[in-house]
Structures are given as structure tokens and as C-alpha cells.
Amino acid sequence: MSRPVREFRKSIACFLATSVLVLVPAFATAQTSDAAQQARDIANVLPIPLDAEPPATGAVSGDNNAASVLQNEPAPAPAQSAAAVQSENARQYCSNITDEATDARYARQVAALKKLEEDVNGRIEALETKRAEYEEWLKRREDFLRKAEESVVAIFTQMRPDAASQQMAVMAPAAAAAILVKLKPRIASAILNEMEPIKAAQLTTTMAGLARASDEAKNPG
């Protein structure tokens, strides 16, 4: 083989080697770029990080089905925060405490009202007892006064007119008039005759007033 042919082949071999060294890195870069773009496209569809391990061979169709299912499922509801849970628990606790406090206050008020009612009933019973005692005492007093009046009337009936007039002159006009009203007219007139005219006139006026009051009491109309 001639020297020119050998040099030509050598030039072709160098050119091919240079082309391979240039094209192989470019092809690898293109493949890497395509793979990265595919990964980004998948990441935009599926909620998985880009640095996740790639799926095994033969699982591409399954991943596509999973992606379609995830796209159709609704997004999960956000979990309730701890602060919201604590706030709800505090509100429920305060509500329970308020209800218990209201019930306790109502129970205290009912107990106080019952005690007050018992005290009022006790005082009413005590007043009724006192009233009965007072009525009994008043009845005995009236009986005593009636008997005393009858005794006094009997005493003045048996006294001499001059002595009776002296006794009535120092008595209260109302008391003397009350006794004279109970006496018989003959005895009362004899006693008045023994009195001074002014005193006798006062007793007569008082006796007339007592008689008028008695008539009005008997006939109120």
C-alpha cells in the first residue's frame, strides 16, 4: 500500500475518533436533559419530590394509573390545628363550669327561699299564738272590769247621796258619768243634787254624750 493511501486512512480514523469523542458527550447531555424534563413533567403531575427514586422497570403504566387516580381524588382536608383544638376544649370546659355554677347558684337561692319561708311561717305561728294570748287576756280584763263596775255600782247604790257626791267629785268625769249611768235614776238624781252645780252639769253632759255614743253604736245607719 502506498504511503498516500496510508495517510488518508489515518486521517479518516482520526476524524472518526474525534467525532466520537464529541458526539458521545453531546448525546449523553441530551439524554440527561430529556430525562430531567420528563422528571419535571412527572413532578408537575404527581405530588412527589424530584429527588425520589425512579420507578422500577415495567411500572410505568402503573404509575400512570396512580397519577390519574390521584388527580381524580379530592384533596385531603387540612388537619385541625392544636391551637383550635385547645380553644374548643377551653370553650367546652368554660361552658360546663358555667352550667355547674348556674345550677349551684340556683340551688343556693332555692335553699335560701325555703329557709326564709320557714322563718316567715314560724313568725306567723308565733304571732298567732301571741294574738290568742292577747285576746284571752283582753277577755279576762273585760270580765274583770264588768264585774268591778257592777261592784262599784252596787257600792254607790248603798251609799248616802252626800257621801257618793263627794267621791264622784274627785273622780274623773268619764268614770263618774259611767257609774251614774248604771245607777237607778232616783239614786243618780239624789247624788247630783248633792254636787256643786258646775260639777253636776259636767257629769250630766258627759252622761248625755255616753248615751248618744251608745245609741249610735247600736244603730250605725
Tab-separated table of C-alpha atoms in Angstrom:
chain	number	residue	atom	x	y	z
A	1	MET	CA	0.000	0.000	0.000
A	2	SER	CA	1.329	3.298	-0.988
A	3	ARG	CA	2.123	5.990	1.518
A	4	PRO	CA	-0.648	8.392	0.371
A	5	VAL	CA	-3.289	5.729	0.981
A	6	ARG	CA	-1.999	5.034	4.479
A	7	GLU	CA	-2.038	8.723	5.365
A	8	PHE	CA	-5.586	9.052	4.014
A	9	ARG	CA	-6.828	6.135	6.163
A	10	LYS	CA	-5.028	7.572	9.143
A	11	SER	CA	-6.773	10.903	8.597
A	12	ILE	CA	-10.168	9.156	8.358
A	13	ALA	CA	-9.534	7.256	11.607
A	14	CYS	CA	-8.566	10.442	13.423
A	15	PHE	CA	-11.666	12.185	12.144
A	16	LEU	CA	-13.911	9.338	13.271
A	17	ALA	CA	-12.272	9.213	16.685
A	18	THR	CA	-12.668	12.962	17.107
A	19	SER	CA	-16.299	12.772	16.032
A	20	VAL	CA	-16.998	10.002	18.540
A	21	LEU	CA	-15.384	11.983	21.352
A	22	VAL	CA	-17.534	14.998	20.504
A	23	LEU	CA	-20.844	13.242	19.783
A	24	VAL	CA	-20.896	10.872	22.775
A	25	PRO	CA	-20.843	13.628	25.440
A	26	ALA	CA	-23.401	15.648	23.486
A	27	PHE	CA	-25.666	12.608	23.202
A	28	ALA	CA	-25.294	11.900	26.906
A	29	THR	CA	-26.112	15.512	27.728
A	30	ALA	CA	-29.188	15.412	25.516
A	31	GLN	CA	-30.344	12.182	27.138
A	32	THR	CA	-29.825	13.697	30.582
A	33	SER	CA	-31.757	16.821	29.605
A	34	ASP	CA	-34.605	14.720	28.244
A	35	ALA	CA	-34.694	12.639	31.436
A	36	ALA	CA	-34.689	15.744	33.618
A	37	GLN	CA	-37.509	17.272	31.592
A	38	GLN	CA	-39.533	14.070	31.895
A	39	ALA	CA	-38.927	14.052	35.653
A	40	ARG	CA	-40.110	17.651	35.929
A	41	ASP	CA	-43.208	16.846	33.898
A	42	ILE	CA	-43.996	13.910	36.174
A	43	ALA	CA	-43.363	16.079	39.244
A	44	ASN	CA	-45.870	18.611	37.960
A	45	VAL	CA	-48.460	15.845	37.726
A	46	LEU	CA	-47.664	13.786	40.846
A	47	PRO	CA	-47.103	15.288	44.329
A	48	ILE	CA	-43.695	13.565	44.808
A	49	PRO	CA	-40.265	15.177	45.217
A	50	LEU	CA	-37.890	15.371	42.266
A	51	ASP	CA	-35.169	13.551	44.178
A	52	ALA	CA	-37.329	10.435	44.683
A	53	GLU	CA	-36.003	7.161	43.346
A	54	PRO	CA	-37.190	6.357	39.823
A	55	PRO	CA	-39.756	3.593	39.471
A	56	ALA	CA	-38.680	0.098	38.575
A	57	THR	CA	-38.787	-1.156	35.025
A	58	GLY	CA	-42.205	-2.201	33.911
A	59	ALA	CA	-44.047	0.026	36.437
A	60	VAL	CA	-44.603	2.971	34.102
A	61	SER	CA	-48.185	2.042	33.285
A	62	GLY	CA	-48.992	1.506	36.973
A	63	ASP	CA	-47.583	4.918	37.829
A	64	ASN	CA	-49.667	6.498	35.112
A	65	ASN	CA	-52.799	4.836	36.536
A	66	ALA	CA	-51.873	6.004	40.049
A	67	ALA	CA	-51.361	9.530	38.774
A	68	SER	CA	-54.772	9.544	37.122
A	69	VAL	CA	-56.410	8.233	40.328
A	70	LEU	CA	-54.657	10.874	42.436
A	71	GLN	CA	-55.799	13.560	40.031
A	72	ASN	CA	-59.437	12.418	40.392
A	73	GLU	CA	-59.365	12.119	44.228
A	74	PRO	CA	-60.274	15.253	46.236
A	75	ALA	CA	-57.553	16.977	48.188
A	76	PRO	CA	-57.389	15.874	51.857
A	77	ALA	CA	-58.920	18.289	54.361
A	78	PRO	CA	-56.327	20.185	56.389
A	79	ALA	CA	-55.854	18.807	59.888
A	80	GLN	CA	-57.252	20.888	62.717
A	81	SER	CA	-54.501	22.819	64.394
A	82	ALA	CA	-53.555	22.206	68.009
A	83	ALA	CA	-54.494	25.783	68.920
A	84	ALA	CA	-58.005	25.317	67.531
A	85	VAL	CA	-58.410	22.059	69.459
A	86	GLN	CA	-57.233	23.692	72.681
A	87	SER	CA	-59.576	26.633	72.104
A	88	GLU	CA	-62.534	24.289	71.591
A	89	ASN	CA	-61.623	22.318	74.712
A	90	ALA	CA	-61.347	25.529	76.721
A	91	ARG	CA	-64.712	26.734	75.428
A	92	GLN	CA	-66.350	23.411	76.318
A	93	TYR	CA	-64.752	23.469	79.768
A	94	CYS	CA	-65.924	27.032	80.412
A	95	SER	CA	-69.427	26.099	79.239
A	96	ASN	CA	-69.531	23.140	81.626
A	97	ILE	CA	-68.211	25.249	84.500
A	98	THR	CA	-70.807	27.953	83.761
A	99	ASP	CA	-73.640	25.411	83.782
A	100	GLU	CA	-72.443	23.937	87.073
A	101	ALA	CA	-72.108	27.412	88.616
A	102	THR	CA	-75.623	28.329	87.464
A	103	ASP	CA	-77.052	25.129	88.949
A	104	ALA	CA	-75.215	25.713	92.223
A	105	ARG	CA	-76.425	29.329	92.411
A	106	TYR	CA	-80.000	28.227	91.693
A	107	ALA	CA	-79.762	25.540	94.406
A	108	ARG	CA	-78.500	28.128	96.913
A	109	GLN	CA	-81.321	30.509	96.028
A	110	VAL	CA	-83.917	27.745	96.424
A	111	ALA	CA	-82.439	26.770	99.800
A	112	ALA	CA	-82.435	30.420	100.931
A	113	LEU	CA	-86.070	30.849	99.856
A	114	LYS	CA	-87.092	27.686	101.700
A	115	LYS	CA	-85.325	28.877	104.848
A	116	LEU	CA	-86.960	32.291	104.536
A	117	GLU	CA	-90.356	30.643	104.095
A	118	GLU	CA	-89.778	28.537	107.205
A	119	ASP	CA	-88.796	31.657	109.177
A	120	VAL	CA	-91.894	33.536	107.992
A	121	ASN	CA	-94.156	30.605	108.858
A	122	GLY	CA	-92.549	30.375	112.287
A	123	ARG	CA	-93.099	34.079	112.926
A	124	ILE	CA	-96.700	33.835	111.752
A	125	GLU	CA	-97.302	30.962	114.163
A	126	ALA	CA	-95.694	32.961	116.974
A	127	LEU	CA	-97.890	35.982	116.146
A	128	GLU	CA	-100.998	33.798	116.087
A	129	THR	CA	-100.059	32.435	119.499
A	130	LYS	CA	-99.499	35.961	120.852
A	131	ARG	CA	-102.792	37.130	119.349
A	132	ALA	CA	-104.663	34.270	121.008
A	133	GLU	CA	-102.991	35.077	124.327
A	134	TYR	CA	-103.835	38.788	123.958
A	135	GLU	CA	-107.470	38.024	123.106
A	136	GLU	CA	-107.703	35.786	126.161
A	137	TRP	CA	-106.157	38.478	128.349
A	138	LEU	CA	-108.488	41.123	126.902
A	139	LYS	CA	-111.491	38.918	127.564
A	140	ARG	CA	-110.446	38.396	131.185
A	141	ARG	CA	-109.865	42.130	131.565
A	142	GLU	CA	-113.290	42.966	130.181
A	143	ASP	CA	-114.858	40.430	132.506
A	144	PHE	CA	-112.969	41.912	135.446
A	145	LEU	CA	-113.963	45.471	134.528
A	146	ARG	CA	-117.560	44.437	134.119
A	147	LYS	CA	-117.554	42.755	137.497
A	148	ALA	CA	-115.699	45.687	139.052
A	149	GLU	CA	-118.161	48.110	137.525
A	150	GLU	CA	-121.057	46.107	138.863
A	151	SER	CA	-119.425	46.078	142.283
A	152	VAL	CA	-118.779	49.829	142.188
A	153	VAL	CA	-122.346	50.488	141.076
A	154	ALA	CA	-123.607	48.362	143.952
A	155	ILE	CA	-121.385	50.258	146.390
A	156	PHE	CA	-122.602	53.692	145.218
A	157	THR	CA	-126.148	52.420	145.325
A	158	GLN	CA	-125.834	51.686	149.026
A	159	MET	CA	-124.014	54.953	149.882
A	160	ARG	CA	-125.711	58.108	151.106
A	161	PRO	CA	-126.170	60.703	148.348
A	162	ASP	CA	-123.912	63.303	150.032
A	163	ALA	CA	-121.068	60.785	150.522
A	164	ALA	CA	-121.444	59.484	146.969
A	165	SER	CA	-121.362	63.022	145.575
A	166	GLN	CA	-118.113	63.756	147.427
A	167	GLN	CA	-116.500	60.609	145.991
A	168	MET	CA	-117.613	61.379	142.454
A	169	ALA	CA	-116.403	64.975	142.712
A	170	VAL	CA	-112.781	63.832	142.887
A	171	MET	CA	-113.155	61.113	140.227
A	172	ALA	CA	-112.538	61.557	136.504
A	173	PRO	CA	-115.646	62.898	134.776
A	174	ALA	CA	-115.858	59.915	132.403
A	175	ALA	CA	-115.635	57.365	135.235
A	176	ALA	CA	-118.162	59.228	137.420
A	177	ALA	CA	-120.555	59.554	134.458
A	178	ALA	CA	-120.211	55.823	133.668
A	179	ILE	CA	-121.189	54.964	137.252
A	180	LEU	CA	-124.113	57.385	137.282
A	181	VAL	CA	-125.417	55.833	134.039
A	182	LYS	CA	-125.501	52.421	135.721
A	183	LEU	CA	-127.343	53.697	138.807
A	184	LYS	CA	-131.059	53.898	139.097
A	185	PRO	CA	-132.463	57.312	138.096
A	186	ARG	CA	-133.659	58.078	141.617
A	187	ILE	CA	-130.256	57.393	143.182
A	188	ALA	CA	-128.357	59.240	140.405
A	189	SER	CA	-130.531	62.345	140.756
A	190	ALA	CA	-130.033	62.381	144.550
A	191	ILE	CA	-126.264	62.262	144.103
A	192	LEU	CA	-126.314	65.078	141.514
A	193	ASN	CA	-128.393	67.217	143.877
A	194	GLU	CA	-125.626	66.987	146.470
A	195	MET	CA	-122.962	68.181	143.994
A	196	GLU	CA	-121.993	71.683	143.005
A	197	PRO	CA	-123.986	72.919	140.016
A	198	ILE	CA	-120.939	73.210	137.711
A	199	LYS	CA	-119.730	69.693	138.506
A	200	ALA	CA	-123.225	68.277	138.173
A	201	ALA	CA	-123.608	69.969	134.780
A	202	GLN	CA	-120.312	68.489	133.532
A	203	LEU	CA	-121.339	65.000	134.610
A	204	THR	CA	-124.751	65.407	133.008
A	205	THR	CA	-123.161	66.484	129.704
A	206	THR	CA	-120.794	63.529	129.826
A	207	MET	CA	-123.662	61.137	130.562
A	208	ALA	CA	-125.579	62.537	127.572
A	209	GLY	CA	-122.551	62.006	125.332
A	210	LEU	CA	-122.205	58.429	126.520
A	211	ALA	CA	-125.861	57.753	125.846
A	212	ARG	CA	-125.599	59.259	122.349
A	213	ALA	CA	-122.497	57.205	121.562
A	214	SER	CA	-124.253	54.059	122.760
A	215	ASP	CA	-127.237	54.772	120.528
A	216	GLU	CA	-125.009	55.390	117.507
A	217	ALA	CA	-123.205	52.125	118.167
A	218	LYS	CA	-126.491	50.247	118.298
A	219	ASN	CA	-127.881	51.996	115.192
A	220	PRO	CA	-124.915	52.842	112.896
A	221	GLY	CA	-127.221	53.753	109.986
